Short mmCIF file of C-alpha atoms in Angstrom, two decimals:
data_model
loop_
_atom_site.label_atom_id
_atom_site.label_comp_id
_atom_site.label_asym_id
_atom_site.label_seq_id
_atom_site.Cartn_x
_atom_site.Cartn_y
_atom_site.Cartn_z
CA GLU A 263 -15.66 -2.96 41.60
CA ALA A 264 -12.70 -4.24 39.57
CA GLY A 265 -13.30 -4.78 35.88
CA VAL A 266 -12.13 -7.61 33.66
CA THR A 267 -8.35 -7.86 33.73
CA GLN A 268 -6.04 -9.56 31.28
CA PHE A 269 -2.39 -10.52 31.46
CA PRO A 270 -0.05 -9.85 29.80
CA SER A 271 -0.97 -6.69 27.95
CA HIS A 272 1.54 -7.49 25.21
CA SER A 273 3.34 -10.65 24.18
CA VAL A 274 5.89 -11.06 21.42
CA ILE A 275 6.93 -14.62 20.65
CA GLU A 276 8.48 -16.55 17.82
CA LYS A 277 6.64 -18.94 15.59
CA GLY A 278 6.53 -22.37 17.19
CA GLN A 279 6.64 -21.11 20.77
CA THR A 280 3.89 -21.41 23.34
CA VAL A 281 2.01 -18.52 24.90
CA THR A 282 -0.57 -18.50 27.68
CA LEU A 283 -2.97 -15.61 28.10
CA ARG A 284 -4.88 -15.07 31.30
CA CYS A 285 -8.22 -13.45 32.01
CA ASP A 286 -9.74 -12.58 35.36
CA PRO A 287 -13.44 -11.83 34.96
CA ILE A 288 -15.51 -9.57 37.15
CA SER A 289 -16.07 -11.34 40.45
CA GLY A 290 -19.27 -13.37 40.46
CA HIS A 291 -19.70 -13.43 36.70
CA ASP A 292 -20.57 -16.93 35.56
CA ASN A 293 -20.05 -16.25 31.87
CA LEU A 294 -16.62 -15.75 30.37
CA TYR A 295 -15.92 -15.21 26.71
CA TRP A 296 -12.78 -15.08 24.59
CA TYR A 297 -12.64 -13.01 21.41
CA ARG A 298 -9.89 -12.19 18.95
CA ARG A 299 -9.36 -9.25 16.65
CA VAL A 300 -6.93 -9.69 13.81
CA MET A 301 -5.60 -6.39 12.43
CA GLY A 302 -8.41 -4.35 10.85
CA LYS A 303 -10.94 -7.17 11.03
CA GLU A 304 -13.96 -7.71 13.24
CA ILE A 305 -13.79 -8.86 16.84
CA LYS A 306 -14.47 -12.55 16.46
CA PHE A 307 -15.92 -14.94 19.03
CA LEU A 308 -13.68 -17.82 20.12
CA LEU A 309 -15.46 -19.53 23.00
CA HIS A 310 -17.80 -19.18 25.94
CA PHE A 311 -17.53 -20.64 29.44
CA VAL A 312 -20.37 -20.93 31.90
CA LYS A 313 -18.56 -21.32 35.19
CA GLU A 314 -15.95 -23.99 34.49
CA SER A 315 -17.79 -25.62 31.57
CA LYS A 316 -17.28 -24.84 27.91
CA GLN A 317 -20.69 -23.78 26.65
CA ASP A 318 -19.64 -23.03 23.08
CA GLU A 319 -16.21 -23.36 21.51
CA SER A 320 -17.33 -23.12 17.90
CA GLY A 321 -15.09 -20.13 17.24
CA MET A 322 -11.81 -21.77 18.22
CA PRO A 323 -9.69 -21.74 15.06
CA ASN A 324 -7.95 -25.11 15.52
CA ASN A 325 -6.56 -27.52 18.08
CA ARG A 326 -3.51 -25.37 18.72
CA PHE A 327 -5.76 -23.31 20.97
CA LEU A 328 -6.69 -24.61 24.41
CA ALA A 329 -8.85 -22.71 26.87
CA GLU A 330 -9.45 -23.60 30.48
CA ARG A 331 -11.33 -22.05 33.35
CA THR A 332 -10.17 -23.50 36.60
CA GLY A 333 -12.84 -23.60 39.29
CA GLY A 334 -15.01 -21.26 37.33
CA THR A 335 -12.87 -18.24 38.15
CA TYR A 336 -10.01 -17.06 35.94
CA SER A 337 -9.42 -18.47 32.48
CA THR A 338 -6.35 -19.18 30.41
CA LEU A 339 -5.98 -19.41 26.66
CA LYS A 340 -2.93 -21.31 25.49
CA VAL A 341 -1.62 -21.24 21.95
CA GLN A 342 0.77 -24.08 21.19
CA PRO A 343 2.60 -23.91 18.85
CA ALA A 344 1.98 -20.33 17.79
CA GLU A 345 1.77 -19.47 14.10
CA LEU A 346 2.12 -16.10 12.35
CA GLU A 347 -1.64 -15.87 11.69
CA ASP A 348 -2.33 -16.06 15.44
CA SER A 349 -1.16 -12.46 15.83
CA GLY A 350 -3.89 -10.13 16.99
CA VAL A 351 -5.56 -8.74 20.07
CA TYR A 352 -7.25 -11.28 22.32
CA PHE A 353 -10.12 -9.91 24.37
CA CYS A 354 -11.83 -11.50 27.29
CA ALA A 355 -15.33 -10.52 28.39
CA SER A 356 -17.58 -11.56 31.24
CA SER A 357 -21.24 -11.27 32.08
CA PRO A 358 -23.42 -12.24 35.02
CA TYR A 359 -25.62 -15.32 35.25
CA TRP A 360 -27.65 -15.54 32.07
CA THR A 361 -31.36 -15.02 32.60
CA GLY A 362 -32.31 -16.11 29.12
CA SER A 363 -32.25 -12.70 27.51
CA TYR A 364 -29.67 -10.17 26.49
CA ASN A 365 -26.88 -9.85 28.98
CA GLU A 366 -24.27 -7.12 28.61
CA GLN A 367 -20.70 -8.32 28.28
CA PHE A 368 -17.91 -6.37 29.97
CA PHE A 369 -14.60 -6.43 28.15
CA GLY A 370 -11.04 -6.51 29.36
CA PRO A 371 -8.30 -4.35 27.83
CA GLY A 372 -7.03 -7.19 25.65
CA THR A 373 -3.69 -8.91 25.14
CA ARG A 374 -1.81 -7.94 22.01
CA LEU A 375 -0.06 -11.03 20.67
CA THR A 376 2.62 -10.73 18.03
CA VAL A 377 4.06 -13.88 16.51
CA LEU A 378 7.29 -13.33 14.59
CA ASP B 299 -19.18 -15.19 6.71
CA GLN B 300 -19.51 -11.84 8.43
CA GLN B 301 -22.98 -11.29 9.86
CA VAL B 302 -22.42 -7.72 11.03
CA LYS B 303 -20.84 -5.21 8.69
CA GLN B 304 -19.54 -1.70 9.10
CA ASN B 305 -18.63 -0.48 5.64
CA SER B 306 -17.00 2.78 6.66
CA PRO B 307 -13.60 2.21 8.27
CA SER B 308 -13.28 5.87 9.22
CA LEU B 309 -15.28 9.05 9.66
CA SER B 310 -14.24 12.64 10.41
CA VAL B 311 -16.63 15.31 11.64
CA GLN B 312 -16.31 18.83 13.02
CA GLU B 313 -16.90 19.39 16.71
CA GLY B 314 -20.52 20.29 17.35
CA ARG B 315 -21.83 18.57 14.23
CA ILE B 316 -23.63 15.25 13.99
CA SER B 317 -21.73 11.96 13.64
CA ILE B 318 -23.61 9.11 11.96
CA LEU B 319 -22.15 5.65 12.09
CA ASN B 320 -23.79 2.87 10.12
CA CYS B 321 -24.07 -0.87 10.50
CA ASP B 322 -25.73 -3.64 8.48
CA TYR B 323 -26.51 -7.18 9.52
CA THR B 324 -27.70 -10.34 7.82
CA ASN B 325 -29.17 -12.57 10.55
CA SER B 326 -32.84 -11.86 11.26
CA MET B 327 -32.58 -13.86 14.51
CA PHE B 328 -30.53 -11.16 16.25
CA ASP B 329 -32.58 -9.81 19.14
CA TYR B 330 -30.34 -7.08 20.55
CA PHE B 331 -27.99 -4.65 18.93
CA LEU B 332 -25.24 -2.77 20.67
CA TRP B 333 -22.62 -0.15 20.07
CA TYR B 334 -19.28 -0.37 21.81
CA LYS B 335 -16.66 2.35 21.95
CA LYS B 336 -12.97 1.55 22.06
CA TYR B 337 -10.03 3.78 22.90
CA PRO B 338 -6.47 2.66 22.03
CA ALA B 339 -5.01 0.06 24.42
CA GLU B 340 -8.37 -0.42 26.11
CA GLY B 341 -11.12 -2.98 25.72
CA PRO B 342 -14.44 -2.09 24.10
CA THR B 343 -16.87 -0.40 26.49
CA PHE B 344 -20.60 -0.57 26.16
CA LEU B 345 -22.22 2.59 24.84
CA ILE B 346 -25.87 1.96 23.98
CA SER B 347 -28.15 -0.89 22.97
CA ILE B 348 -31.50 -1.44 21.32
CA SER B 349 -33.90 -4.34 21.40
CA SER B 350 -35.09 -5.72 18.09
CA ILE B 351 -38.66 -4.77 19.03
CA LYS B 352 -37.78 -1.08 19.15
CA ASP B 353 -36.76 1.31 16.42
CA LYS B 354 -35.08 4.01 18.48
CA ASN B 355 -33.24 4.34 21.74
CA GLU B 356 -31.82 7.58 23.05
CA ASP B 357 -29.30 8.23 25.80
CA GLY B 358 -28.08 11.80 26.10
CA ARG B 359 -26.12 12.73 22.98
CA PHE B 360 -26.34 9.18 21.63
CA THR B 361 -29.26 7.76 19.67
CA VAL B 362 -29.45 4.40 17.98
CA PHE B 363 -31.93 3.77 15.18
CA LEU B 364 -32.95 0.33 14.00
CA ASN B 365 -34.55 -0.43 10.65
CA LYS B 366 -35.40 -4.13 10.76
CA SER B 367 -36.77 -4.34 7.25
CA ALA B 368 -33.48 -3.01 5.90
CA LYS B 369 -31.41 -4.89 8.51
CA HIS B 370 -29.67 -1.64 9.24
CA LEU B 371 -28.84 0.32 12.35
CA SER B 372 -27.13 3.60 12.92
CA LEU B 373 -25.63 5.53 15.80
CA HIS B 374 -26.09 9.29 15.92
CA ILE B 375 -23.92 11.45 18.15
CA VAL B 376 -25.13 15.03 18.56
CA PRO B 377 -23.29 17.25 19.18
CA SER B 378 -19.99 15.50 18.52
CA GLN B 379 -17.15 16.26 20.91
CA PRO B 380 -13.39 15.66 20.58
CA GLY B 381 -13.60 13.10 23.40
CA ASP B 382 -15.88 11.02 21.19
CA SER B 383 -12.91 10.22 18.95
CA ALA B 384 -12.54 6.44 19.17
CA VAL B 385 -13.28 3.25 17.28
CA TYR B 386 -16.95 2.32 17.38
CA PHE B 387 -18.00 -1.30 17.02
CA CYS B 388 -21.47 -2.36 16.11
CA ALA B 389 -22.49 -5.69 17.66
CA ALA B 390 -25.49 -7.97 17.53
CA SER B 391 -26.59 -10.56 20.03
CA ASP B 392 -28.41 -13.77 19.14
CA PRO B 393 -30.91 -15.47 21.48
CA GLY B 394 -28.03 -17.48 22.97
CA ASN B 395 -26.31 -14.20 23.95
CA GLN B 396 -23.48 -14.81 21.50
CA PHE B 397 -22.15 -11.51 20.20
CA TYR B 398 -21.15 -10.77 16.63
CA PHE B 399 -19.10 -7.67 15.91
CA GLY B 400 -18.47 -5.48 12.92
CA THR B 401 -14.99 -4.37 11.86
CA GLY B 402 -15.29 -1.00 13.53
CA THR B 403 -15.43 2.63 12.39
CA SER B 404 -12.75 5.02 13.55
CA LEU B 405 -14.37 8.36 14.40
CA THR B 406 -12.30 11.53 14.57
CA VAL B 407 -13.95 14.66 15.88
CA ILE B 408 -12.01 17.72 14.79
CA PRO B 409 -11.96 20.61 17.27
#
């Protein structure tokens, strides 16, 4: 079974440009999460989709970040315009249908974003 | 405000000895605690978890201990092996299955 995949693995852009990150969750997983790790800091929650709906986007830093999940399958995270402080590793995770208790999240390899 | 804290950014141990990684949390509503292991250029992978109603969970060389009164958990690896060298993240899950991570501890096992 394929794991969570993310594209691209690395992205280097200039301040003010736009970048779109993509995540393909494990097939059949209803839940999709985006996280970000800034250098040396904790992995921080950004948002949570259940199928195509945003369940919780309390971690999104500001309105320069836009996440979508078309048809409840893959998800994209767009940063427009990118700022220097957006640099970090963006992780995507997925988990199966939530039964109301703990549900393990499976992580992708991450996209390393560098904004110059 | 960071709800899960790992105060040791790095740890070195000799092969064959015990590795102890520590984690503190502040939110008493967390109901599951997890350890993830991360190699360079890979995503975190699940290692072991413990429910808040337990105080110990063991899986092979890995044991997690939970002290709810102290809001502290630890991961013990015995015996440590060079392949265990990685960054270990402590995580906690709230009843809504939202995960909160610590900053990670980089473990180096010296052959």
